PDB file of N, CA, C and O in Angstrom:
ATOM      1  N   MET A 506      -1.629 -21.643  -0.206  1.00 66.00           N
ATOM      2  CA  MET A 506      -1.904 -20.739  -1.299  1.00 66.00           C
ATOM      3  C   MET A 506      -1.922 -21.558  -2.594  1.00 66.00           C
ATOM      4  O   MET A 506      -1.005 -22.311  -2.872  1.00 66.00           O
ATOM      5  N   THR A 507      -2.950 -21.388  -3.371  1.00 83.00           N
ATOM      6  CA  THR A 507      -3.065 -22.129  -4.613  1.00 83.00           C
ATOM      7  C   THR A 507      -2.205 -21.486  -5.694  1.00 83.00           C
ATOM      8  O   THR A 507      -1.741 -20.353  -5.549  1.00 83.00           O
ATOM      9  N   LEU A 508      -2.016 -22.212  -6.765  1.00 86.00           N
ATOM     10  CA  LEU A 508      -1.223 -21.719  -7.883  1.00 86.00           C
ATOM     11  C   LEU A 508      -1.856 -20.468  -8.482  1.00 86.00           C
ATOM     12  O   LEU A 508      -1.158 -19.513  -8.828  1.00 86.00           O
ATOM     13  N   LYS A 509      -3.181 -20.449  -8.566  1.00 87.00           N
ATOM     14  CA  LYS A 509      -3.900 -19.304  -9.128  1.00 87.00           C
ATOM     15  C   LYS A 509      -3.677 -18.046  -8.289  1.00 87.00           C
ATOM     16  O   LYS A 509      -3.418 -16.969  -8.814  1.00 87.00           O
ATOM     17  N   GLU A 510      -3.761 -18.196  -6.969  1.00 85.00           N
ATOM     18  CA  GLU A 510      -3.534 -17.058  -6.071  1.00 85.00           C
ATOM     19  C   GLU A 510      -2.094 -16.568  -6.161  1.00 85.00           C
ATOM     20  O   GLU A 510      -1.838 -15.363  -6.144  1.00 85.00           O
ATOM     21  N   CYS A 511      -1.169 -17.486  -6.266  1.00 88.00           N
ATOM     22  CA  CYS A 511       0.246 -17.136  -6.361  1.00 88.00           C
ATOM     23  C   CYS A 511       0.526 -16.338  -7.636  1.00 88.00           C
ATOM     24  O   CYS A 511       1.221 -15.322  -7.607  1.00 88.00           O
ATOM     25  N   LYS A 512      -0.028 -16.785  -8.754  1.00 89.00           N
ATOM     26  CA  LYS A 512       0.159 -16.073 -10.020  1.00 89.00           C
ATOM     27  C   LYS A 512      -0.487 -14.697  -9.971  1.00 89.00           C
ATOM     28  O   LYS A 512       0.047 -13.734 -10.515  1.00 89.00           O
ATOM     29  N   ARG A 513      -1.638 -14.596  -9.310  1.00 87.00           N
ATOM     30  CA  ARG A 513      -2.320 -13.308  -9.184  1.00 87.00           C
ATOM     31  C   ARG A 513      -1.468 -12.326  -8.382  1.00 87.00           C
ATOM     32  O   ARG A 513      -1.337 -11.153  -8.735  1.00 87.00           O
ATOM     33  N   GLU A 514      -0.863 -12.813  -7.297  1.00 84.00           N
ATOM     34  CA  GLU A 514       0.004 -11.960  -6.479  1.00 84.00           C
ATOM     35  C   GLU A 514       1.237 -11.519  -7.257  1.00 84.00           C
ATOM     36  O   GLU A 514       1.651 -10.364  -7.163  1.00 84.00           O
ATOM     37  N   GLU A 515       1.811 -12.418  -8.034  1.00 86.00           N
ATOM     38  CA  GLU A 515       2.976 -12.061  -8.854  1.00 86.00           C
ATOM     39  C   GLU A 515       2.604 -10.990  -9.865  1.00 86.00           C
ATOM     40  O   GLU A 515       3.366 -10.051 -10.094  1.00 86.00           O
ATOM     41  N   LYS A 516       1.425 -11.105 -10.459  1.00 88.00           N
ATOM     42  CA  LYS A 516       0.962 -10.114 -11.433  1.00 88.00           C
ATOM     43  C   LYS A 516       0.771  -8.755 -10.761  1.00 88.00           C
ATOM     44  O   LYS A 516       1.172  -7.724 -11.298  1.00 88.00           O
ATOM     45  N   MET A 517       0.166  -8.758  -9.573  1.00 85.00           N
ATOM     46  CA  MET A 517      -0.051  -7.498  -8.850  1.00 85.00           C
ATOM     47  C   MET A 517       1.288  -6.859  -8.484  1.00 85.00           C
ATOM     48  O   MET A 517       1.436  -5.638  -8.559  1.00 85.00           O
ATOM     49  N   ASP A 518       2.272  -7.679  -8.096  1.00 85.00           N
ATOM     50  CA  ASP A 518       3.591  -7.152  -7.757  1.00 85.00           C
ATOM     51  C   ASP A 518       4.273  -6.540  -8.985  1.00 85.00           C
ATOM     52  O   ASP A 518       4.914  -5.493  -8.895  1.00 85.00           O
ATOM     53  N   ARG A 519       4.150  -7.188 -10.141  1.00 87.00           N
ATOM     54  CA  ARG A 519       4.726  -6.644 -11.380  1.00 87.00           C
ATOM     55  C   ARG A 519       4.079  -5.306 -11.736  1.00 87.00           C
ATOM     56  O   ARG A 519       4.758  -4.351 -12.110  1.00 87.00           O
ATOM     57  N   GLU A 520       2.739  -5.237 -11.624  1.00 88.00           N
ATOM     58  CA  GLU A 520       2.035  -3.985 -11.912  1.00 88.00           C
ATOM     59  C   GLU A 520       2.465  -2.886 -10.947  1.00 88.00           C
ATOM     60  O   GLU A 520       2.625  -1.731 -11.335  1.00 88.00           O
ATOM     61  N   PHE A 521       2.660  -3.244  -9.674  1.00 87.00           N
ATOM     62  CA  PHE A 521       3.112  -2.281  -8.679  1.00 87.00           C
ATOM     63  C   PHE A 521       4.483  -1.724  -9.054  1.00 87.00           C
ATOM     64  O   PHE A 521       4.699  -0.511  -9.037  1.00 87.00           O
ATOM     65  N   ARG A 522       5.408  -2.590  -9.416  1.00 89.00           N
ATOM     66  CA  ARG A 522       6.754  -2.149  -9.795  1.00 89.00           C
ATOM     67  C   ARG A 522       6.724  -1.213 -10.996  1.00 89.00           C
ATOM     68  O   ARG A 522       7.437  -0.216 -11.033  1.00 89.00           O
ATOM     69  N   LYS A 523       5.880  -1.527 -11.958  1.00 89.00           N
ATOM     70  CA  LYS A 523       5.781  -0.701 -13.159  1.00 89.00           C
ATOM     71  C   LYS A 523       5.141   0.655 -12.843  1.00 89.00           C
ATOM     72  O   LYS A 523       5.637   1.695 -13.258  1.00 89.00           O
ATOM     73  N   LYS A 524       4.046   0.653 -12.101  1.00 89.00           N
ATOM     74  CA  LYS A 524       3.296   1.875 -11.805  1.00 89.00           C
ATOM     75  C   LYS A 524       4.094   2.847 -10.941  1.00 89.00           C
ATOM     76  O   LYS A 524       4.082   4.054 -11.175  1.00 89.00           O
ATOM     77  N   PHE A 525       4.802   2.326  -9.923  1.00 87.00           N
ATOM     78  CA  PHE A 525       5.515   3.181  -8.983  1.00 87.00           C
ATOM     79  C   PHE A 525       7.019   3.239  -9.242  1.00 87.00           C
ATOM     80  O   PHE A 525       7.754   3.825  -8.452  1.00 87.00           O
ATOM     81  N   LYS A 526       7.473   2.607 -10.346  1.00 88.00           N
ATOM     82  CA  LYS A 526       8.900   2.579 -10.690  1.00 88.00           C
ATOM     83  C   LYS A 526       9.726   2.121  -9.493  1.00 88.00           C
ATOM     84  O   LYS A 526      10.717   2.734  -9.118  1.00 88.00           O
ATOM     85  N   PHE A 527       9.283   1.033  -8.890  1.00 86.00           N
ATOM     86  CA  PHE A 527       9.914   0.491  -7.682  1.00 86.00           C
ATOM     87  C   PHE A 527      10.897  -0.592  -8.080  1.00 86.00           C
ATOM     88  O   PHE A 527      10.575  -1.504  -8.829  1.00 86.00           O
ATOM     89  N   GLU A 528      12.117  -0.495  -7.564  1.00 85.00           N
ATOM     90  CA  GLU A 528      13.138  -1.502  -7.824  1.00 85.00           C
ATOM     91  C   GLU A 528      13.555  -2.149  -6.516  1.00 85.00           C
ATOM     92  O   GLU A 528      13.469  -1.547  -5.460  1.00 85.00           O
ATOM     93  N   GLY A 529      14.006  -3.365  -6.595  1.00 81.00           N
ATOM     94  CA  GLY A 529      14.418  -4.081  -5.400  1.00 81.00           C
ATOM     95  C   GLY A 529      13.302  -4.981  -4.904  1.00 81.00           C
ATOM     96  O   GLY A 529      12.264  -5.127  -5.526  1.00 81.00           O
ATOM     97  N   SER A 530      13.550  -5.582  -3.754  1.00 84.00           N
ATOM     98  CA  SER A 530      12.552  -6.489  -3.200  1.00 84.00           C
ATOM     99  C   SER A 530      11.471  -5.704  -2.462  1.00 84.00           C
ATOM    100  O   SER A 530      11.751  -4.667  -1.859  1.00 84.00           O
ATOM    101  N   ILE A 531      10.276  -6.218  -2.513  1.00 85.00           N
ATOM    102  CA  ILE A 531       9.154  -5.593  -1.813  1.00 85.00           C
ATOM    103  C   ILE A 531       9.142  -6.171  -0.400  1.00 85.00           C
ATOM    104  O   ILE A 531       8.823  -7.337  -0.204  1.00 85.00           O
ATOM    105  N   SER A 532       9.533  -5.356   0.558  1.00 88.00           N
ATOM    106  CA  SER A 532       9.551  -5.816   1.944  1.00 88.00           C
ATOM    107  C   SER A 532       8.802  -4.819   2.820  1.00 88.00           C
ATOM    108  O   SER A 532       8.807  -3.620   2.571  1.00 88.00           O
ATOM    109  N   VAL A 533       8.160  -5.346   3.831  1.00 90.00           N
ATOM    110  CA  VAL A 533       7.382  -4.529   4.754  1.00 90.00           C
ATOM    111  C   VAL A 533       8.317  -3.966   5.814  1.00 90.00           C
ATOM    112  O   VAL A 533       8.979  -4.714   6.528  1.00 90.00           O
ATOM    113  N   LEU A 534       8.385  -2.629   5.899  1.00 91.00           N
ATOM    114  CA  LEU A 534       9.239  -1.977   6.894  1.00 91.00           C
ATOM    115  C   LEU A 534       8.584  -2.004   8.269  1.00 91.00           C
ATOM    116  O   LEU A 534       9.227  -2.287   9.273  1.00 91.00           O
ATOM    117  N   THR A 535       7.299  -1.677   8.309  1.00 92.00           N
ATOM    118  CA  THR A 535       6.541  -1.658   9.555  1.00 92.00           C
ATOM    119  C   THR A 535       5.057  -1.651   9.202  1.00 92.00           C
ATOM    120  O   THR A 535       4.695  -1.591   8.032  1.00 92.00           O
ATOM    121  N   GLN A 536       4.226  -1.689  10.217  1.00 93.00           N
ATOM    122  CA  GLN A 536       2.788  -1.552  10.008  1.00 93.00           C
ATOM    123  C   GLN A 536       2.314  -0.312  10.745  1.00 93.00           C
ATOM    124  O   GLN A 536       2.800  -0.008  11.832  1.00 93.00           O
ATOM    125  N   MET A 537       1.362   0.384  10.122  1.00 93.00           N
ATOM    126  CA  MET A 537       0.793   1.576  10.740  1.00 93.00           C
ATOM    127  C   MET A 537      -0.717   1.531  10.562  1.00 93.00           C
ATOM    128  O   MET A 537      -1.231   0.821   9.700  1.00 93.00           O
ATOM    129  N   MET A 538      -1.397   2.314  11.387  1.00 92.00           N
ATOM    130  CA  MET A 538      -2.854   2.336  11.357  1.00 92.00           C
ATOM    131  C   MET A 538      -3.340   3.692  10.854  1.00 92.00           C
ATOM    132  O   MET A 538      -2.769   4.727  11.197  1.00 92.00           O
ATOM    133  N   VAL A 539      -4.408   3.660  10.065  1.00 91.00           N
ATOM    134  CA  VAL A 539      -5.054   4.895   9.630  1.00 91.00           C
ATOM    135  C   VAL A 539      -5.799   5.462  10.833  1.00 91.00           C
ATOM    136  O   VAL A 539      -6.494   4.734  11.552  1.00 91.00           O
ATOM    137  N   ASP A 540      -5.650   6.748  11.079  1.00 88.00           N
ATOM    138  CA  ASP A 540      -6.271   7.429  12.213  1.00 88.00           C
ATOM    139  C   ASP A 540      -7.778   7.194  12.209  1.00 88.00           C
ATOM    140  O   ASP A 540      -8.442   7.465  11.214  1.00 88.00           O
ATOM    141  N   PRO A 541      -8.346   6.681  13.315  1.00 89.00           N
ATOM    142  CA  PRO A 541      -9.791   6.460  13.383  1.00 89.00           C
ATOM    143  C   PRO A 541     -10.611   7.749  13.252  1.00 89.00           C
ATOM    144  O   PRO A 541     -11.782   7.704  12.894  1.00 89.00           O
ATOM    145  N   ALA A 542      -9.996   8.895  13.525  1.00 85.00           N
ATOM    146  CA  ALA A 542     -10.700  10.176  13.407  1.00 85.00           C
ATOM    147  C   ALA A 542     -10.591  10.771  12.006  1.00 85.00           C
ATOM    148  O   ALA A 542     -11.234  11.772  11.706  1.00 85.00           O
ATOM    149  N   ALA A 543      -9.790  10.169  11.141  1.00 82.00           N
ATOM    150  CA  ALA A 543      -9.596  10.706   9.785  1.00 82.00           C
ATOM    151  C   ALA A 543     -10.835  10.433   8.931  1.00 82.00           C
ATOM    152  O   ALA A 543     -11.585   9.498   9.179  1.00 82.00           O
ATOM    153  N   THR A 544     -11.018  11.272   7.932  1.00 80.00           N
ATOM    154  CA  THR A 544     -12.126  11.054   7.003  1.00 80.00           C
ATOM    155  C   THR A 544     -11.729   9.982   6.001  1.00 80.00           C
ATOM    156  O   THR A 544     -10.575   9.907   5.585  1.00 80.00           O
ATOM    157  N   GLU A 545     -12.683   9.151   5.639  1.00 79.00           N
ATOM    158  CA  GLU A 545     -12.409   8.105   4.661  1.00 79.00           C
ATOM    159  C   GLU A 545     -12.300   8.731   3.286  1.00 79.00           C
ATOM    160  O   GLU A 545     -13.052   9.632   2.944  1.00 79.00           O
ATOM    161  N   LYS A 546     -11.326   8.262   2.509  1.00 79.00           N
ATOM    162  CA  LYS A 546     -11.089   8.819   1.182  1.00 79.00           C
ATOM    163  C   LYS A 546     -11.070   7.715   0.149  1.00 79.00           C
ATOM    164  O   LYS A 546     -10.608   6.612   0.416  1.00 79.00           O
ATOM    165  N   ARG A 547     -11.574   8.049  -1.015  1.00 81.00           N
ATOM    166  CA  ARG A 547     -11.506   7.111  -2.124  1.00 81.00           C
ATOM    167  C   ARG A 547     -10.132   7.207  -2.758  1.00 81.00           C
ATOM    168  O   ARG A 547      -9.493   8.236  -2.727  1.00 81.00           O
ATOM    169  N   GLY A 548      -9.683   6.118  -3.297  1.00 75.00           N
ATOM    170  CA  GLY A 548      -8.379   6.100  -3.935  1.00 75.00           C
ATOM    171  C   GLY A 548      -8.389   6.851  -5.249  1.00 75.00           C
ATOM    172  O   GLY A 548      -9.423   7.040  -5.876  1.00 75.00           O
ATOM    173  N   GLY A 549      -7.229   7.289  -5.655  1.00 77.00           N
ATOM    174  CA  GLY A 549      -7.079   7.981  -6.921  1.00 77.00           C
ATOM    175  C   GLY A 549      -6.127   7.216  -7.814  1.00 77.00           C
ATOM    176  O   GLY A 549      -5.980   6.002  -7.688  1.00 77.00           O
ATOM    177  N   ALA A 550      -5.449   7.936  -8.674  1.00 81.00           N
ATOM    178  CA  ALA A 550      -4.527   7.306  -9.623  1.00 81.00           C
ATOM    179  C   ALA A 550      -3.461   6.494  -8.895  1.00 81.00           C
ATOM    180  O   ALA A 550      -3.279   5.317  -9.164  1.00 81.00           O
ATOM    181  N   LYS A 551      -2.761   7.112  -7.965  1.00 87.00           N
ATOM    182  CA  LYS A 551      -1.718   6.409  -7.216  1.00 87.00           C
ATOM    183  C   LYS A 551      -1.972   6.427  -5.720  1.00 87.00           C
ATOM    184  O   LYS A 551      -1.130   6.006  -4.945  1.00 87.00           O
ATOM    185  N   ASN A 552      -3.133   6.909  -5.311  1.00 88.00           N
ATOM    186  CA  ASN A 552      -3.457   6.979  -3.888  1.00 88.00           C
ATOM    187  C   ASN A 552      -4.274   5.773  -3.465  1.00 88.00           C
ATOM    188  O   ASN A 552      -5.133   5.288  -4.196  1.00 88.00           O
ATOM    189  N   LEU A 553      -4.003   5.299  -2.269  1.00 89.00           N
ATOM    190  CA  LEU A 553      -4.692   4.148  -1.713  1.00 89.00           C
ATOM    191  C   LEU A 553      -5.995   4.604  -1.049  1.00 89.00           C
ATOM    192  O   LEU A 553      -5.998   5.613  -0.349  1.00 89.00           O
ATOM    193  N   PRO A 554      -7.106   3.884  -1.263  1.00 88.00           N
ATOM    194  CA  PRO A 554      -8.335   4.257  -0.548  1.00 88.00           C
ATOM    195  C   PRO A 554      -8.147   4.046   0.951  1.00 88.00           C
ATOM    196  O   PRO A 554      -7.531   3.068   1.364  1.00 88.00           O
ATOM    197  N   LEU A 555      -8.658   4.966   1.744  1.00 87.00           N
ATOM    198  CA  LEU A 555      -8.465   4.915   3.197  1.00 87.00           C
ATOM    199  C   LEU A 555      -9.748   4.538   3.912  1.00 87.00           C
ATOM    200  O   LEU A 555     -10.815   5.053   3.593  1.00 87.00           O
ATOM    201  N   ARG A 556      -9.611   3.649   4.887  1.00 88.00           N
ATOM    202  CA  ARG A 556     -10.706   3.306   5.790  1.00 88.00           C
ATOM    203  C   ARG A 556     -10.220   3.526   7.214  1.00 88.00           C
ATOM    204  O   ARG A 556      -9.080   3.190   7.544  1.00 88.00           O
ATOM    205  N   ARG A 557     -11.060   4.082   8.035  1.00 87.00           N
ATOM    206  CA  ARG A 557     -10.684   4.380   9.418  1.00 87.00           C
ATOM    207  C   ARG A 557     -10.249   3.119  10.159  1.00 87.00           C
ATOM    208  O   ARG A 557     -10.887   2.091  10.080  1.00 87.00           O
ATOM    209  N   GLY A 558      -9.142   3.225  10.869  1.00 88.00           N
ATOM    210  CA  GLY A 558      -8.660   2.125  11.692  1.00 88.00           C
ATOM    211  C   GLY A 558      -8.004   0.989  10.932  1.00 88.00           C
ATOM    212  O   GLY A 558      -7.623  -0.009  11.529  1.00 88.00           O
ATOM    213  N   GLU A 559      -7.869   1.121   9.640  1.00 91.00           N
ATOM    214  CA  GLU A 559      -7.264   0.058   8.822  1.00 91.00           C
ATOM    215  C   GLU A 559      -5.755  -0.050   9.101  1.00 91.00           C
ATOM    216  O   GLU A 559      -5.075   0.951   9.264  1.00 91.00           O
ATOM    217  N   ILE A 560      -5.249  -1.260   9.154  1.00 93.00           N
ATOM    218  CA  ILE A 560      -3.825  -1.508   9.345  1.00 93.00           C
ATOM    219  C   ILE A 560      -3.181  -1.652   7.967  1.00 93.00           C
ATOM    220  O   ILE A 560      -3.630  -2.463   7.153  1.00 93.00           O
ATOM    221  N   LEU A 561      -2.134  -0.863   7.719  1.00 93.00           N
ATOM    222  CA  LEU A 561      -1.451  -0.881   6.430  1.00 93.00           C
ATOM    223  C   LEU A 561       0.004  -1.302   6.605  1.00 93.00           C
ATOM    224  O   LEU A 561       0.633  -0.976   7.616  1.00 93.00           O
ATOM    225  N   ASP A 562       0.529  -2.010   5.606  1.00 92.00           N
ATOM    226  CA  ASP A 562       1.949  -2.360   5.578  1.00 92.00           C
ATOM    227  C   ASP A 562       2.699  -1.223   4.916  1.00 92.00           C
ATOM    228  O   ASP A 562       2.342  -0.805   3.817  1.00 92.00           O
ATOM    229  N   VAL A 563       3.730  -0.713   5.566  1.00 93.00           N
ATOM    230  CA  VAL A 563       4.543   0.362   4.997  1.00 93.00           C
ATOM    231  C   VAL A 563       5.641  -0.266   4.147  1.00 93.00           C
ATOM    232  O   VAL A 563       6.439  -1.061   4.631  1.00 93.00           O
ATOM    233  N   ILE A 564       5.666   0.110   2.864  1.00 90.00           N
ATOM    234  CA  ILE A 564       6.660  -0.413   1.931  1.00 90.00           C
ATOM    235  C   ILE A 564       7.841   0.552   1.827  1.00 90.00           C
ATOM    236  O   ILE A 564       8.986   0.141   1.782  1.00 90.00           O
ATOM    237  N   GLN A 565       7.536   1.865   1.797  1.00 90.00           N
ATOM    238  CA  GLN A 565       8.607   2.851   1.638  1.00 90.00           C
ATOM    239  C   GLN A 565       8.150   4.193   2.198  1.00 90.00           C
ATOM    240  O   GLN A 565       7.029   4.619   1.968  1.00 90.00           O
ATOM    241  N   PHE A 566       9.049   4.870   2.933  1.00 89.00           N
ATOM    242  CA  PHE A 566       8.811   6.242   3.369  1.00 89.00           C
ATOM    243  C   PHE A 566       9.312   7.129   2.235  1.00 89.00           C
ATOM    244  O   PHE A 566      10.514   7.345   2.095  1.00 89.00           O
ATOM    245  N   THR A 567       8.402   7.637   1.398  1.00 86.00           N
ATOM    246  CA  THR A 567       8.807   8.335   0.178  1.00 86.00           C
ATOM    247  C   THR A 567       9.259   9.765   0.425  1.00 86.00           C
ATOM    248  O   THR A 567      10.289  10.175  -0.080  1.00 86.00           O
ATOM    249  N   ASN A 568       8.486  10.551   1.172  1.00 87.00           N
ATOM    250  CA  ASN A 568       8.869  11.931   1.471  1.00 87.00           C
ATOM    251  C   ASN A 568       8.172  12.375   2.753  1.00 87.00           C
ATOM    252  O   ASN A 568       7.586  11.555   3.448  1.00 87.00           O
ATOM    253  N   GLN A 569       8.226  13.660   3.056  1.00 89.00           N
ATOM    254  CA  GLN A 569       7.650  14.174   4.295  1.00 89.00           C
ATOM    255  C   GLN A 569       6.129  14.131   4.316  1.00 89.00           C
ATOM    256  O   GLN A 569       5.521  14.147   5.375  1.00 89.00           O
ATOM    257  N   GLU A 570       5.484  14.069   3.138  1.00 90.00           N
ATOM    258  CA  GLU A 570       4.025  14.096   3.094  1.00 90.00           C
ATOM    259  C   GLU A 570       3.380  12.745   2.855  1.00 90.00           C
ATOM    260  O   GLU A 570       2.221  12.549   3.207  1.00 90.00           O
ATOM    261  N   GLN A 571       4.080  11.799   2.222  1.00 91.00           N
ATOM    262  CA  GLN A 571       3.447  10.553   1.816  1.00 91.00           C
ATOM    263  C   GLN A 571       4.267   9.325   2.182  1.00 91.00           C
ATOM    264  O   GLN A 571       5.484   9.389   2.323  1.00 91.00           O
ATOM    265  N   ILE A 572       3.539   8.204   2.301  1.00 92.00           N
ATOM    266  CA  ILE A 572       4.140   6.898   2.556  1.00 92.00           C
ATOM    267  C   ILE A 572       3.563   5.934   1.522  1.00 92.00           C
ATOM    268  O   ILE A 572       2.370   5.970   1.235  1.00 92.00           O
ATOM    269  N   LEU A 573       4.396   5.074   0.990  1.00 91.00           N
ATOM    270  CA  LEU A 573       3.936   4.049   0.066  1.00 91.00           C
ATOM    271  C   LEU A 573       3.517   2.833   0.888  1.00 91.00           C
ATOM    272  O   LEU A 573       4.320   2.289   1.654  1.00 91.00           O
ATOM    273  N   CYS A 574       2.238   2.440   0.764  1.00 92.00           N
ATOM    274  CA  CYS A 574       1.685   1.379   1.608  1.00 92.00           C
ATOM    275  C   CYS A 574       0.971   0.312   0.794  1.00 92.00           C
ATOM    276  O   CYS A 574       0.667   0.507  -0.376  1.00 92.00           O
ATOM    277  N   ARG A 575       0.681  -0.807   1.488  1.00 91.00           N
ATOM    278  CA  ARG A 575      -0.111  -1.897   0.915  1.00 91.00           C
ATOM    279  C   ARG A 575      -1.211  -2.234   1.915  1.00 91.00           C
ATOM    280  O   ARG A 575      -0.970  -2.315   3.113  1.00 91.00           O
ATOM    281  N   ASN A 576      -2.440  -2.425   1.408  1.00 89.00           N
ATOM    282  CA  ASN A 576      -3.541  -2.765   2.312  1.00 89.00           C
ATOM    283  C   ASN A 576      -3.764  -4.273   2.345  1.00 89.00           C
ATOM    284  O   ASN A 576      -3.014  -5.041   1.732  1.00 89.00           O
ATOM    285  N   SER A 577      -4.787  -4.712   3.035  1.00 88.00           N
ATOM    286  CA  SER A 577      -5.036  -6.147   3.205  1.00 88.00           C
ATOM    287  C   SER A 577      -5.461  -6.833   1.910  1.00 88.00           C
ATOM    288  O   SER A 577      -5.334  -8.046   1.790  1.00 88.00           O
ATOM    289  N   GLN A 578      -5.944  -6.073   0.930  1.00 87.00           N
ATOM    290  CA  GLN A 578      -6.304  -6.647  -0.373  1.00 87.00           C
ATOM    291  C   GLN A 578      -5.119  -6.657  -1.340  1.00 87.00           C
ATOM    292  O   GLN A 578      -5.304  -6.879  -2.523  1.00 87.00           O
ATOM    293  N   ARG A 579      -3.925  -6.392  -0.826  1.00 85.00           N
ATOM    294  CA  ARG A 579      -2.675  -6.336  -1.602  1.00 85.00           C
ATOM    295  C   ARG A 579      -2.697  -5.244  -2.665  1.00 85.00           C
ATOM    296  O   ARG A 579      -2.089  -5.370  -3.706  1.00 85.00           O
ATOM    297  N   ARG A 580      -3.381  -4.161  -2.389  1.00 87.00           N
ATOM    298  CA  ARG A 580      -3.357  -2.998  -3.275  1.00 87.00           C
ATOM    299  C   ARG A 580      -2.326  -2.028  -2.734  1.00 87.00           C
ATOM    300  O   ARG A 580      -2.196  -1.854  -1.526  1.00 87.00           O
ATOM    301  N   TYR A 581      -1.620  -1.376  -3.650  1.00 90.00           N
ATOM    302  CA  TYR A 581      -0.553  -0.461  -3.282  1.00 90.00           C
ATOM    303  C   TYR A 581      -0.961   0.970  -3.602  1.00 90.00           C
ATOM    304  O   TYR A 581      -1.731   1.211  -4.531  1.00 90.00           O
ATOM    305  N   GLY A 582      -0.410   1.929  -2.841  1.00 90.00           N
ATOM    306  CA  GLY A 582      -0.654   3.326  -3.133  1.00 90.00           C
ATOM    307  C   GLY A 582      -0.064   4.235  -2.072  1.00 90.00           C
ATOM    308  O   GLY A 582       0.433   3.787  -1.034  1.00 90.00           O
ATOM    309  N   TYR A 583      -0.121   5.518  -2.383  1.00 92.00           N
ATOM    310  CA  TYR A 583       0.395   6.521  -1.454  1.00 92.00           C
ATOM    311  C   TYR A 583      -0.671   6.883  -0.427  1.00 92.00           C
ATOM    312  O   TYR A 583      -1.858   6.931  -0.736  1.00 92.00           O
ATOM    313  N   VAL A 584      -0.212   7.140   0.799  1.00 91.00           N
ATOM    314  CA  VAL A 584      -1.086   7.540   1.898  1.00 91.00           C
ATOM    315  C   VAL A 584      -0.451   8.755   2.568  1.00 91.00           C
ATOM    316  O   VAL A 584       0.758   8.766   2.805  1.00 91.00           O
ATOM    317  N   PRO A 585      -1.249   9.802   2.883  1.00 91.00           N
ATOM    318  CA  PRO A 585      -0.685  10.964   3.577  1.00 91.00           C
ATOM    319  C   PRO A 585      -0.188  10.597   4.975  1.00 91.00           C
ATOM    320  O   PRO A 585      -0.848   9.860   5.705  1.00 91.00           O
ATOM    321  N   ARG A 586       0.993  11.109   5.329  1.00 90.00           N
ATOM    322  CA  ARG A 586       1.547  10.824   6.661  1.00 90.00           C
ATOM    323  C   ARG A 586       0.672  11.390   7.775  1.00 90.00           C
ATOM    324  O   ARG A 586       0.680  10.868   8.885  1.00 90.00           O
ATOM    325  N   ALA A 587      -0.069  12.449   7.481  1.00 88.00           N
ATOM    326  CA  ALA A 587      -0.867  13.112   8.504  1.00 88.00           C
ATOM    327  C   ALA A 587      -1.959  12.193   9.088  1.00 88.00           C
ATOM    328  O   ALA A 587      -2.378  12.400  10.218  1.00 88.00           O
ATOM    329  N   VAL A 588      -2.405  11.200   8.333  1.00 89.00           N
ATOM    330  CA  VAL A 588      -3.479  10.332   8.810  1.00 89.00           C
ATOM    331  C   VAL A 588      -2.976   8.992   9.349  1.00 89.00           C
ATOM    332  O   VAL A 588      -3.762   8.133   9.714  1.00 89.00           O
ATOM    333  N   MET A 589      -1.656   8.812   9.434  1.00 90.00           N
ATOM    334  CA  MET A 589      -1.075   7.547   9.873  1.00 90.00           C
ATOM    335  C   MET A 589      -0.654   7.610  11.340  1.00 90.00           C
ATOM    336  O   MET A 589      -0.085   8.612  11.776  1.00 90.00           O
ATOM    337  N   LEU A 590      -0.903   6.549  12.062  1.00 90.00           N
ATOM    338  CA  LEU A 590      -0.509   6.429  13.471  1.00 90.00           C
ATOM    339  C   LEU A 590       0.345   5.176  13.643  1.00 90.00           C
ATOM    340  O   LEU A 590       0.044   4.136  13.060  1.00 90.00           O
ATOM    341  N   PRO A 591       1.407   5.246  14.441  1.00 88.00           N
ATOM    342  CA  PRO A 591       2.210   4.035  14.690  1.00 88.00           C
ATOM    343  C   PRO A 591       1.424   3.043  15.544  1.00 88.00           C
ATOM    344  O   PRO A 591       0.581   3.435  16.344  1.00 88.00           O
ATOM    345  N   LEU A 592       1.709   1.776  15.380  1.00 84.00           N
ATOM    346  CA  LEU A 592       1.047   0.738  16.206  1.00 84.00           C
ATOM    347  C   LEU A 592       1.748   0.593  17.532  1.00 84.00           C
ATOM    348  O   LEU A 592       2.909   0.739  17.681  1.00 84.00           O
TER     349      LEU A 592
END
C-alpha cells in the first residue's frame, strides 16, 4: 500500500467516524452477502448502495432493521437486515 492510499484510507475512516458518530476501533465483525434476489438500490445520505450478491463487511449491528457495513470500495453506510444473508 502506498503512502497516498494509506492517507486516503485514514481520511475515509475519519469521515466515517464523524458522519456516523462512531467511537472505538473499526473492526469487522463478520461478512455477509446482499441477497441475489434483492432489488439494487442507490445509496442515500447514510445508506450504502446495494448490488446483488455483493459481499459486505459488517462493522456494527445497529438495530433490528439496519446493519452498519463497509463495501469493497471502503464506503460505509446502513444496509437493511432484510436483504442480508450470512455467508
